[in-house]
CSV table of C-alpha atoms in Angstrom, one decimal:
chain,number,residue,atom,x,y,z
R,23,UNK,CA,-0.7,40.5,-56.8
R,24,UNK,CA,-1.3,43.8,-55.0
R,25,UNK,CA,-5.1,43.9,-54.9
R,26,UNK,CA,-6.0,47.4,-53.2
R,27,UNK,CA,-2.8,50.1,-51.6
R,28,UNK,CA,-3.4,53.2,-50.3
R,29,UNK,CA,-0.9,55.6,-49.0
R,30,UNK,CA,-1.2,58.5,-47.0
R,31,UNK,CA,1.1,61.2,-48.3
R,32,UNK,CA,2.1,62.3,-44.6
R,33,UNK,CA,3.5,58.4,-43.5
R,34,UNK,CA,6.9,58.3,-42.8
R,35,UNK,CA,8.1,54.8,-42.7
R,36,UNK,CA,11.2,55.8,-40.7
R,37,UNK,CA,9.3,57.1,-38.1
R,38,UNK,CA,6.3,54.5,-37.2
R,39,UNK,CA,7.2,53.8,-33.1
R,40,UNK,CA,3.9,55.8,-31.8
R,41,UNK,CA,1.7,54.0,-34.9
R,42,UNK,CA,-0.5,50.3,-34.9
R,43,UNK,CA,0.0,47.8,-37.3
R,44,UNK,CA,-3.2,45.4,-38.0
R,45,UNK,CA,-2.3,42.5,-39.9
R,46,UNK,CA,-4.7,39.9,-41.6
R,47,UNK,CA,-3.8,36.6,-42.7
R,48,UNK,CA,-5.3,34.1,-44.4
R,49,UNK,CA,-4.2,31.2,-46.9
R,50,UNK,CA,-5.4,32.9,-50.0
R,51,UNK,CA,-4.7,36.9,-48.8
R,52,UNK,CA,-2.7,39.2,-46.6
R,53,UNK,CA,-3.8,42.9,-45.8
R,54,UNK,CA,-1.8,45.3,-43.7
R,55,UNK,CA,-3.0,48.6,-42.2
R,56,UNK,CA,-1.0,50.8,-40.8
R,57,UNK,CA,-2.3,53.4,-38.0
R,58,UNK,CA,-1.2,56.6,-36.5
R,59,UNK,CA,-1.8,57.2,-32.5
R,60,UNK,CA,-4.9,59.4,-33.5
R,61,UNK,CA,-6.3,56.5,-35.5
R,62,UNK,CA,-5.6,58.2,-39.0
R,63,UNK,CA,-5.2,55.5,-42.0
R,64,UNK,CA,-1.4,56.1,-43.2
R,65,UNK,CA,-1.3,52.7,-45.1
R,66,UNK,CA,-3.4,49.9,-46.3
R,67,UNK,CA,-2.8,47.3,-48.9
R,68,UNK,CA,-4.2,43.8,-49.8
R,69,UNK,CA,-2.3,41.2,-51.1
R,70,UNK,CA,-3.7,37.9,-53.2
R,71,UNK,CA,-2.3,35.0,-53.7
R,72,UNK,CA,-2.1,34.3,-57.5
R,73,UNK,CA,-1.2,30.7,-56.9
R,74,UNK,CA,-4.5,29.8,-54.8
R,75,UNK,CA,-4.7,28.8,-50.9
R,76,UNK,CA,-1.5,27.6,-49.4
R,77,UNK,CA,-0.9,25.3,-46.5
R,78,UNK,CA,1.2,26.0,-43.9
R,79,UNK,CA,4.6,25.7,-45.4
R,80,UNK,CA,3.8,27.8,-48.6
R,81,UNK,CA,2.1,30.4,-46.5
R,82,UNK,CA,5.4,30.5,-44.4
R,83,UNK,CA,7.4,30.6,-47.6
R,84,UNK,CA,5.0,33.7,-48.7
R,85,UNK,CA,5.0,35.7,-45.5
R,86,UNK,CA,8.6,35.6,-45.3
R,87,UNK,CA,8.7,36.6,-49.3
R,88,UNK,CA,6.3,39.8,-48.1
R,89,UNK,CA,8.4,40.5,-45.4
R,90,UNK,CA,11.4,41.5,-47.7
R,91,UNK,CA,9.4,43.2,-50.8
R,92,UNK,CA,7.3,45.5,-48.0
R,93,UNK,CA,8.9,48.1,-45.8
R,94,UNK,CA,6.5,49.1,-43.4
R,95,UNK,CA,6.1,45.3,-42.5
R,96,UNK,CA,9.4,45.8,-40.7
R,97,UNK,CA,9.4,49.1,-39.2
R,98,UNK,CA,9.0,49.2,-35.3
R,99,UNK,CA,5.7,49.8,-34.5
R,100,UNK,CA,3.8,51.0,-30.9
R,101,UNK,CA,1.3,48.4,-31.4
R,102,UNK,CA,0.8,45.1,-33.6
R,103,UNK,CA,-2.2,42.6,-33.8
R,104,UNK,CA,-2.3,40.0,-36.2
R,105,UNK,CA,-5.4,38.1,-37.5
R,106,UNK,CA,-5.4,34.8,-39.0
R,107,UNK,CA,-8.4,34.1,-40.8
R,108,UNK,CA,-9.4,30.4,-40.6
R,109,UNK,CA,-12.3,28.1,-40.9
R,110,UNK,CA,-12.1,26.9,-37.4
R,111,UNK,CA,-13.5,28.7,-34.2
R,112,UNK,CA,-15.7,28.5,-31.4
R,113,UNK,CA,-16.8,31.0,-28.6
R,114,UNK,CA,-16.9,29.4,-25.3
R,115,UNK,CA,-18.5,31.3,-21.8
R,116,UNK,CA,-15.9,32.1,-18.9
R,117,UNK,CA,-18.0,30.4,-16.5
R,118,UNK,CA,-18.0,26.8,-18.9
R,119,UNK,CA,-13.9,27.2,-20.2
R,120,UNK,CA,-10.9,25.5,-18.8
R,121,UNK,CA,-7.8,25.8,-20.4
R,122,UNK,CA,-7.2,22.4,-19.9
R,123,UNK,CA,-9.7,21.0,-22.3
R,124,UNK,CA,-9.5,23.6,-25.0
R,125,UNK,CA,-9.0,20.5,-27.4
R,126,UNK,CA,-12.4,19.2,-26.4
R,127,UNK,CA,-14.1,21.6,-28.0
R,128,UNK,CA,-13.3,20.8,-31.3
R,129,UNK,CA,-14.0,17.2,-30.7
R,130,UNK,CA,-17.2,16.7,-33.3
R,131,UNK,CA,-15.4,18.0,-35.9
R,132,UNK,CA,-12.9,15.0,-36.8
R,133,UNK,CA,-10.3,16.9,-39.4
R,134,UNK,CA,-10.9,20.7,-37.6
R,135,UNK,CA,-7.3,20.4,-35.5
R,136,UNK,CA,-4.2,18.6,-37.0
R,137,UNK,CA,-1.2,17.4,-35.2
R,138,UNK,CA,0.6,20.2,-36.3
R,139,UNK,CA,-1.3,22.3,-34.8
R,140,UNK,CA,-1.6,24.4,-31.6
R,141,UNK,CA,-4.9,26.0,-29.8
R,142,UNK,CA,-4.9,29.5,-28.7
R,143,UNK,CA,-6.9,31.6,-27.1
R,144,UNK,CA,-8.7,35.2,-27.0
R,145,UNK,CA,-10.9,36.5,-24.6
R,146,UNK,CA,-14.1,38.2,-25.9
R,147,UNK,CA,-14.2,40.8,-22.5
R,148,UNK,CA,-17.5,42.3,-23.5
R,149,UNK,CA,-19.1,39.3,-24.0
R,150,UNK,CA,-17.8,37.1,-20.7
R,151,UNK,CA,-16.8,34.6,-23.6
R,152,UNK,CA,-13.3,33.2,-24.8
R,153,UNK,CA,-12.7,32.2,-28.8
R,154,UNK,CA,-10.7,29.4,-28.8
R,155,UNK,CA,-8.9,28.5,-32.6
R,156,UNK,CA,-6.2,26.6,-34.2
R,157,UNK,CA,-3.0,27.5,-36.4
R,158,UNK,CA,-0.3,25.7,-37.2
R,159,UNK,CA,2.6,25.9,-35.0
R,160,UNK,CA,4.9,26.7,-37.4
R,161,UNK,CA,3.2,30.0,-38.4
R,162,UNK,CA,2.3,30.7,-34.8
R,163,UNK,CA,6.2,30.3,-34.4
R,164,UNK,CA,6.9,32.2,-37.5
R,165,UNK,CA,4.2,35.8,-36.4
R,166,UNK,CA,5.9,35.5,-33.2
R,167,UNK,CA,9.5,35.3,-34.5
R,168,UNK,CA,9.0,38.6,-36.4
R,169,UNK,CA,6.5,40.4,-34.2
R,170,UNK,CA,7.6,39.1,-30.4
R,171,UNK,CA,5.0,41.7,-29.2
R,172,UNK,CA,2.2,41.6,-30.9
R,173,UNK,CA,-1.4,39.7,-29.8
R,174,UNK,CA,-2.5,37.0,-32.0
R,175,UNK,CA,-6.3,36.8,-33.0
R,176,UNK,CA,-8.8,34.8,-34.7
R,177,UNK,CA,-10.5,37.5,-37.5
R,178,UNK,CA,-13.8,36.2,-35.5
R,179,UNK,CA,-12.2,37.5,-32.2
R,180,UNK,CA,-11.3,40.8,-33.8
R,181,UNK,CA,-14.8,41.0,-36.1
R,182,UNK,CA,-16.5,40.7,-33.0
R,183,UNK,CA,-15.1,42.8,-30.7
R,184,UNK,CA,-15.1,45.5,-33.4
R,185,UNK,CA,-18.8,45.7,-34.1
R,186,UNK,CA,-19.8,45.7,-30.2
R,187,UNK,CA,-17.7,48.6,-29.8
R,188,UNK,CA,-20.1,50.3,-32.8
R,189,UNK,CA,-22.3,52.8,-30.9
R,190,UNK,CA,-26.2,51.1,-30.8
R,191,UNK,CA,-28.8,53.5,-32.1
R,192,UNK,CA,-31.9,51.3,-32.4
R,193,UNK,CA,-33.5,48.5,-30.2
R,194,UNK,CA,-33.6,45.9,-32.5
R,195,UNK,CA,-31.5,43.0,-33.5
R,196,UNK,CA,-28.7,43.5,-35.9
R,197,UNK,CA,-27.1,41.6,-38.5
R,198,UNK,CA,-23.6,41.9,-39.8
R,199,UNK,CA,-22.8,39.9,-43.5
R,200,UNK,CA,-19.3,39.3,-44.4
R,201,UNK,CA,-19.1,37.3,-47.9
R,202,UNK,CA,-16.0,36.6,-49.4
R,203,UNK,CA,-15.8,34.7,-52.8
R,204,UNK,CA,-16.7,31.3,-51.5
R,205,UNK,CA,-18.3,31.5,-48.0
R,206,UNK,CA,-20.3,34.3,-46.0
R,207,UNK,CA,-19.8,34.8,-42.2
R,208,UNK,CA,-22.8,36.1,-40.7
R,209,UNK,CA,-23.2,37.9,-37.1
R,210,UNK,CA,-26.5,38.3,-35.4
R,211,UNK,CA,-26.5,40.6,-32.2
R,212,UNK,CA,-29.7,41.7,-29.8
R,213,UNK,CA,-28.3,44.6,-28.0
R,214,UNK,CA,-24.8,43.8,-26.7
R,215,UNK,CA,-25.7,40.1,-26.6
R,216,UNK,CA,-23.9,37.7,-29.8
R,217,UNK,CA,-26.9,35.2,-31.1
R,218,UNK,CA,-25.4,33.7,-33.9
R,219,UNK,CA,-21.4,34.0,-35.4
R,220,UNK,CA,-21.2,31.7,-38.2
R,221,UNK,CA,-19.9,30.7,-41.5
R,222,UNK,CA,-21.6,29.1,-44.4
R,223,UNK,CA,-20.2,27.8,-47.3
R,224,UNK,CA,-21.3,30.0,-50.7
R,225,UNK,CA,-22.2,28.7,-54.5
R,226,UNK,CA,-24.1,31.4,-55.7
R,227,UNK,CA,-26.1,34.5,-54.6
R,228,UNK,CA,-28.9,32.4,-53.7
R,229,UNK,CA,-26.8,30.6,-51.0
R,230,UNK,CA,-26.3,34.1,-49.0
R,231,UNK,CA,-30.1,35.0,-49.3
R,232,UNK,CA,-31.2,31.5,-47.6
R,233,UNK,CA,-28.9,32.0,-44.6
């Protein structure tokens, strides 16, 4: 079900090699955006998933489903990042991460990486930091197969980055809330240092208003 589309009057979908395609993913949702080179909105719609959270297979099933009912999801594009929103993620500093041990990190939380899975990486520049998150191969497979160009995130890499690129007019701490129907993910940042990235699980209002 198409949740929210917008469409700029001006897009022409024959003619998209100098625009950005965001993408993000989840198990429940899809969103697209779709960019000029002057950063002007030319497209954005939200998919949901009427049939509830899929795992891996079923989301594959799905994307591949979207990628024949939407145009602009196959047009050429300049640029293409793709989000994948999942519970799992950590932030770990340059001067503590090794490639090498990226599995490590996960170690206390017994069901957080399955078998099928792979670990990926995205470095967090402004921050000296690198997120480290899994997805399952077969989807990492599948966003590479139809986008061979395009940088893979975690939404927490992308969410991140985005708001410490937001200019800073005041000298105290700030506090970004993202709630979605079930959990909120909350940001806390001091200046250009992160404090807290998290997300809590959500029953009610009074949930969000005790985190």
């Amino acid at each position: 079900m198409i949740q929210y589309d917008f469409i700029e009057a001006s897009f022409d979908s024959k003619n998209t090699d100098t625009c950005k395609l965001s993408i993000l993913a989840g198990v429940d949702s899809f969103a697209f955006l779709v960019q000029s080179a002057a950063r002007e909105v030319l497209l954005a719609r939200k998919i949901i998933f009427e049939e509830g959270p899929a795992d891996a297979i079923r989301f594959g099933r799905r994307f591949n489903e979207l990628m024949q009912q939407h145009d602009a999801l196959r047009m050429p594009y300049g640029q293409v990042k793709i989000a994948w929103f999942g519970p799992v993620f950590t932030l770990i500093p340059n001067r503590l991460f090794q490639q090498s041990a990226k599995a490590v990190y996960f170690r206390h939380l017994s069901s957080a990486v399955a078998k099928d899975d792979v670990l990926l990486e995205n470095a967090l520049k402004r921050l000296s930091a690198t997120g480290v998150f899994p997805i399952n191969k077969g989807l990492d497979f599948l966003f590479s197969l139809h986008y061979p160009d395009s940088k893979l995130l975690h939404f927490s890499t992308a969410f991140i980055d985005g708001i410490l690129s937001l200019p800073v007019s005041t000298n105290r701490p700030r506090l970004f809330v993202y709630v979605m129907d079930s959990f909120a993910m909350l940001t806390l940042l001091d200046g250009s240092q992160l404090k807290l990235h998290n997300y809590f699980n959500l029953t009610g209002e009074n949930d969000l208003l005790y985190y």
